[in-house]
Short mmCIF file of C-alpha atoms in Angstrom, two decimals:
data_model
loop_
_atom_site.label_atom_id
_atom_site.label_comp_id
_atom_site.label_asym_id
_atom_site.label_seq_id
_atom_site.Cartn_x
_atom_site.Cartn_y
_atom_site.Cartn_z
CA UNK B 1 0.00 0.00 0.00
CA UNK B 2 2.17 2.52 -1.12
CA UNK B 3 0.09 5.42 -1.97
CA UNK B 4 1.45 8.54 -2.60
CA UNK B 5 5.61 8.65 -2.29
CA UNK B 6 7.67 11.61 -2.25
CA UNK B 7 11.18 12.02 -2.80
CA UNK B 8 13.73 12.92 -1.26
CA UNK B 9 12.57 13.13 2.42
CA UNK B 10 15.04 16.01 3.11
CA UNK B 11 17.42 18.50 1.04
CA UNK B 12 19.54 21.14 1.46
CA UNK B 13 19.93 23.75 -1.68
CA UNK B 14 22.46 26.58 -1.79
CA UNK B 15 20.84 29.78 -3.41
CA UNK B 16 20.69 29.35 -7.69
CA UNK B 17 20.82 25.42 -7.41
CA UNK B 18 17.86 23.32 -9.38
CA UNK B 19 16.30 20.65 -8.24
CA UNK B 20 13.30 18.26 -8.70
CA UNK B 21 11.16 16.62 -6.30
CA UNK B 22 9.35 13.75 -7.22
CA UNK B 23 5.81 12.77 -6.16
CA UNK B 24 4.24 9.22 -7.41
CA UNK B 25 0.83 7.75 -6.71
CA UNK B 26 -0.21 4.07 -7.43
CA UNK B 27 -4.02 4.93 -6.93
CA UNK B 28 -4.46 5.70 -10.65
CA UNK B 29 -5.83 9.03 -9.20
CA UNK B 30 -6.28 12.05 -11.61
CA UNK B 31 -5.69 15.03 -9.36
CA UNK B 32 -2.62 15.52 -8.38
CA UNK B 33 -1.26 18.44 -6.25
CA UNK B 34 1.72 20.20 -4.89
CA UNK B 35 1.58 22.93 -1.68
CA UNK B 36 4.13 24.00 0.69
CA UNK B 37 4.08 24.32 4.56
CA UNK B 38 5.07 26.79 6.33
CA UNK B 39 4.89 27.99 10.11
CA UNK B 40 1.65 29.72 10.71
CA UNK B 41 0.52 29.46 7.16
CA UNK B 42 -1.06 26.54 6.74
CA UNK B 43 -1.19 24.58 3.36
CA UNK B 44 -0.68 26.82 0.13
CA UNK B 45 -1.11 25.73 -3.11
CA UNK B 46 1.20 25.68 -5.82
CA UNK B 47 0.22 23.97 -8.85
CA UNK B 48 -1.83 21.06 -9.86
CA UNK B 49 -3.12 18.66 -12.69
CA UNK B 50 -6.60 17.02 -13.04
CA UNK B 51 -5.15 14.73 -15.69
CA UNK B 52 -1.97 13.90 -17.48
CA UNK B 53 -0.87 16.54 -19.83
CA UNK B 54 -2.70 19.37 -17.37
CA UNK B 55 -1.31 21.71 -15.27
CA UNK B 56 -2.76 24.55 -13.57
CA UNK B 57 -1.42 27.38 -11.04
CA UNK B 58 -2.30 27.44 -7.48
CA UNK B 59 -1.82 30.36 -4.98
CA UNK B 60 2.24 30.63 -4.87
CA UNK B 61 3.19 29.35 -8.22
CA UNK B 62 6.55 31.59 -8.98
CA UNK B 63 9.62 29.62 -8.79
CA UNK B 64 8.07 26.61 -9.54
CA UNK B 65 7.43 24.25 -12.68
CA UNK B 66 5.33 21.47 -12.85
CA UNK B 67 4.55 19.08 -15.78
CA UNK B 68 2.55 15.52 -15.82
CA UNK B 69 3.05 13.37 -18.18
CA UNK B 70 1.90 9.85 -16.98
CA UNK B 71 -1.00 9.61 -14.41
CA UNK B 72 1.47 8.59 -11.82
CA UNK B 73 4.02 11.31 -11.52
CA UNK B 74 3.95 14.75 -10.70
CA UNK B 75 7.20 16.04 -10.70
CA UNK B 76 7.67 19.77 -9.05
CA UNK B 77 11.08 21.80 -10.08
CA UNK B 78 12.48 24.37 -8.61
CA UNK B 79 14.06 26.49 -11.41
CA UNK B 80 17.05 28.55 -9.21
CA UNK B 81 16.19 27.82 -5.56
CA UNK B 82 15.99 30.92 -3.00
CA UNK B 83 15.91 31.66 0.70
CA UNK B 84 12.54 31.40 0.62
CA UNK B 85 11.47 28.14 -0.98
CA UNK B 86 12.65 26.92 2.14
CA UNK B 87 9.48 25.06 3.14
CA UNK B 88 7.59 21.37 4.06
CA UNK B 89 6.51 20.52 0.57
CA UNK B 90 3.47 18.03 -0.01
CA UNK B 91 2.43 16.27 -2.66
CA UNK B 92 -1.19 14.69 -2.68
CA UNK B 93 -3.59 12.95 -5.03
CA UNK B 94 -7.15 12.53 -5.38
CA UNK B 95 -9.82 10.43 -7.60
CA UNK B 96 -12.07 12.66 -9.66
CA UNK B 97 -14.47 9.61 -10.99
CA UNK B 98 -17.44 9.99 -8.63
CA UNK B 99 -19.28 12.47 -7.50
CA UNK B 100 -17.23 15.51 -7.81
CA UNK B 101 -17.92 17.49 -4.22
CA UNK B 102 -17.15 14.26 -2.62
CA UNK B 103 -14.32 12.83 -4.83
CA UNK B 104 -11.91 16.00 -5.96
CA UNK B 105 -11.86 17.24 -2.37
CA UNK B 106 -10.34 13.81 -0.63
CA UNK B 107 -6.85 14.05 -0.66
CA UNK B 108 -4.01 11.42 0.22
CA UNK B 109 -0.84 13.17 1.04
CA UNK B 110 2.83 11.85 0.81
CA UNK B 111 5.18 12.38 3.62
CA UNK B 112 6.12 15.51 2.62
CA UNK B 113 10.01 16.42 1.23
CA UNK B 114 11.52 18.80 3.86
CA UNK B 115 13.59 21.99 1.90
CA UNK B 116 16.13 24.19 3.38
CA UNK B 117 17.71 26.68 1.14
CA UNK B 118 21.20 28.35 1.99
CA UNK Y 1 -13.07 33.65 -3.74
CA UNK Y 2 -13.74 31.33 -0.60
CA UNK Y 3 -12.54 32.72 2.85
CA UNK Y 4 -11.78 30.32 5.37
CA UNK Y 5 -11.07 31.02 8.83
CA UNK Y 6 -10.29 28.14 11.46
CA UNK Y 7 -10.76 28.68 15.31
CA UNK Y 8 -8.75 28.89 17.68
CA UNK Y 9 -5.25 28.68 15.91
CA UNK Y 10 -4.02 27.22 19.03
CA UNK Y 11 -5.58 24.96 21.61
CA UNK Y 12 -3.76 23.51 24.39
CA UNK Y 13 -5.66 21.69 27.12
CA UNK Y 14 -4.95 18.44 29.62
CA UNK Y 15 -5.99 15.14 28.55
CA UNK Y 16 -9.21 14.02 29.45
CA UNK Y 17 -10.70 17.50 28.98
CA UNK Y 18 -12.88 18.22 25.96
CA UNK Y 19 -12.70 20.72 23.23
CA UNK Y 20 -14.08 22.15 19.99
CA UNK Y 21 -12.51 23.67 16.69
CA UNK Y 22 -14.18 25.46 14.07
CA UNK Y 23 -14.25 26.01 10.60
CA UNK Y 24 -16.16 29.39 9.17
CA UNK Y 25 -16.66 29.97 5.26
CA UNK Y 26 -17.76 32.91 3.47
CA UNK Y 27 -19.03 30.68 1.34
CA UNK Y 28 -21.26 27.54 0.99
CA UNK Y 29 -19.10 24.14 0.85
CA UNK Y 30 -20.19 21.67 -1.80
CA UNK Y 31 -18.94 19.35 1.05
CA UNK Y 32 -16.48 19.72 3.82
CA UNK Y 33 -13.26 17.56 4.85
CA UNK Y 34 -11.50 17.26 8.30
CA UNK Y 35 -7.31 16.65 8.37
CA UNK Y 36 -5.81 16.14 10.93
CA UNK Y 37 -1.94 16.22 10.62
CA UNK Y 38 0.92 14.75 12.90
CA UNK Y 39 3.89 16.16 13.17
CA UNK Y 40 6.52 15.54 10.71
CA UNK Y 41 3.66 13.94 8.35
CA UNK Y 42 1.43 15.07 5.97
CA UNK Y 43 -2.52 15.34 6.85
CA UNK Y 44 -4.68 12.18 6.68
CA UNK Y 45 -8.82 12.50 6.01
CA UNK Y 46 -10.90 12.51 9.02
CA UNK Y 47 -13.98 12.90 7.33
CA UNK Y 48 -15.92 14.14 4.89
CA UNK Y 49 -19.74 15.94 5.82
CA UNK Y 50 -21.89 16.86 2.67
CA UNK Y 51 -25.45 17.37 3.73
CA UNK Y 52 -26.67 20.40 6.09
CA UNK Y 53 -27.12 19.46 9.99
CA UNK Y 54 -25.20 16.41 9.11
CA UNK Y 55 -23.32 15.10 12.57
CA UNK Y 56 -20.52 12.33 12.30
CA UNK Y 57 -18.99 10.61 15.12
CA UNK Y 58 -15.77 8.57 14.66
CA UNK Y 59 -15.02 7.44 18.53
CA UNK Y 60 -14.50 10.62 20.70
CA UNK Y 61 -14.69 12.96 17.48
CA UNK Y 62 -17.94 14.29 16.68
CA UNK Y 63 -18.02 16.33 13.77
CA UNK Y 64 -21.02 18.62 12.71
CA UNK Y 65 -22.04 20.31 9.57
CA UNK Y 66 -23.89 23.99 10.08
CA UNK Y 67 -27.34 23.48 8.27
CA UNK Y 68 -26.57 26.43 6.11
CA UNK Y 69 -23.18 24.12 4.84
CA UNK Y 70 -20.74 27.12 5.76
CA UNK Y 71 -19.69 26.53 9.06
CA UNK Y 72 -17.86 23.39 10.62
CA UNK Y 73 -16.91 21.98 14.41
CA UNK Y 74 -15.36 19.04 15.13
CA UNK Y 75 -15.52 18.37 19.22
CA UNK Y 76 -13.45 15.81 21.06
CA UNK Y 77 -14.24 14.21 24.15
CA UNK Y 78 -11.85 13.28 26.69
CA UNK Y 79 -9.14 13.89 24.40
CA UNK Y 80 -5.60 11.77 24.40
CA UNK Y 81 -2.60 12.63 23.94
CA UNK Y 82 -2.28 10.76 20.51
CA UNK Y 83 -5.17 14.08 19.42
CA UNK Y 84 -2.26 16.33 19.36
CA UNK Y 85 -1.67 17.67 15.86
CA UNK Y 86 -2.66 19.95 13.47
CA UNK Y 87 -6.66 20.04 12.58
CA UNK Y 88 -7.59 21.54 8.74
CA UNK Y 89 -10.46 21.89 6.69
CA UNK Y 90 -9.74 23.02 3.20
CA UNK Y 91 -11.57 25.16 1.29
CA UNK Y 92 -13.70 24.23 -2.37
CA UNK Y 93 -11.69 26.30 -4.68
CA UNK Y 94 -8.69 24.76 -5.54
CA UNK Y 95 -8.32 22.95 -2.27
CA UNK Y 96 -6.91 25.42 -0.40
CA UNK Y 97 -5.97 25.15 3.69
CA UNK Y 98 -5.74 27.75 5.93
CA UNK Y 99 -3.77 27.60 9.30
CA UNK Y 100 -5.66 25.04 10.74
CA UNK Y 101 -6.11 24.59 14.30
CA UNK Y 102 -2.98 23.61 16.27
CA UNK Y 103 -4.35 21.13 19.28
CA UNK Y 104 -1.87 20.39 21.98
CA UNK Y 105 -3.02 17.80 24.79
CA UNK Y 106 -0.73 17.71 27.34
CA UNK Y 107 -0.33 14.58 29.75
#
């Protein structure tokens, strides 16, 4: 019962370095989604995909790219990591065949990958 | 756009005491979801309410939907230290969660 797996668990990024993390879900799910924690801030957004070859902004999209090209995967990149991309990211999934107030809105979250910036 | 405001943003009471959080929308909810989240993990579904005046109960969590599908409490009785975490509801456009509620129960 895997569910939804991110990767790496933790990373450290000097200022101007790429990287991807990688989110994968075995629940042949539709939505996927990426948001970052931070202290007092609660969940936020940052882009998402109801279906492989859609993407779609959230609320704090800038820095980020996403892309989904298999139904499993939904890889997020950071382009030239800064300061404050330093975060708890989450990546979740959720079915959309159902009804839709019921189905888009249940989530199953990975771990989370844990991002500290330099 | 949806504003969603969870009370208190911090709750921290002795175990076997009871308490309540809320979740207020400016909105109506086409249905409403309870996280809770431990820390160093991401949230896990609680529940999920969809009609009016609905009331849940999973063990000592009773959760109850405002007949007007805008408002939200989830109560706990004699809460345990394994309640401690973070409590979210997320809003209907694009899934959004505030602060949540951050529930402490000390030993």
């Amino acid at each position: 019962n895997a569910g939804v797996t991110q990767t790496p668990k933790f990373q450290v990024l000097k200022t101007g370095q790429s990287m991807t993390l990688q989110c994968a879900q075995d629940m042949n799910h539709e939505y996927m989604s990426w948001y970052r924690q931070d202290p007092g801030m609660g969940l936020r957004l940052i882009h998402y995909s109801v279906g492989a070859g859609i993407t779609d902004q959230g609320e704090v999209p800038n820095g980020y790219n996403v892309s989904r090209s298999t139904t499993e995967d939904f890889p997020l990149r950071l382009l030239s990591a800064a300061p404050s991309q330093t975060s708890v990211y989450f990546c979740a999934s959720s079915p959309l065949t159902g009804p839709p107030q019921l189905t888009k809105n249940i989530q199953y979250f990975g771990a989370g990958t844990r991002l500290s910036v330099l | 756009t949806q504003l969603l405001e969870q009370s208190p943003q911090f709750l921290s009471i002795q175990e076997g005491e009871n308490l309540t959080v809320y979740c207020n929308s400016s909105s109506v909810f086409s249905s409403l979801q309870w996280y809770r989240q431990e820390p160093g993990e991401g949230p896990v579904l609680l529940v999920t309410v969809v009609t009016g005046g609905e009331v849940k109960k999973l063990k000592r969590l009773t959760f109850q939907f405002g007949d007007a599908r805008k408002d939200s409490s989830l109560h706990i009785t004699a809460a345990q230290t394994g309640d401690t975490g973070l409590y979210l509801c997320p809003n209907d456009y694009k899934l959004s969660f505030g602060a949540g509620t951050t529930v402490t129960v000390r030993a």
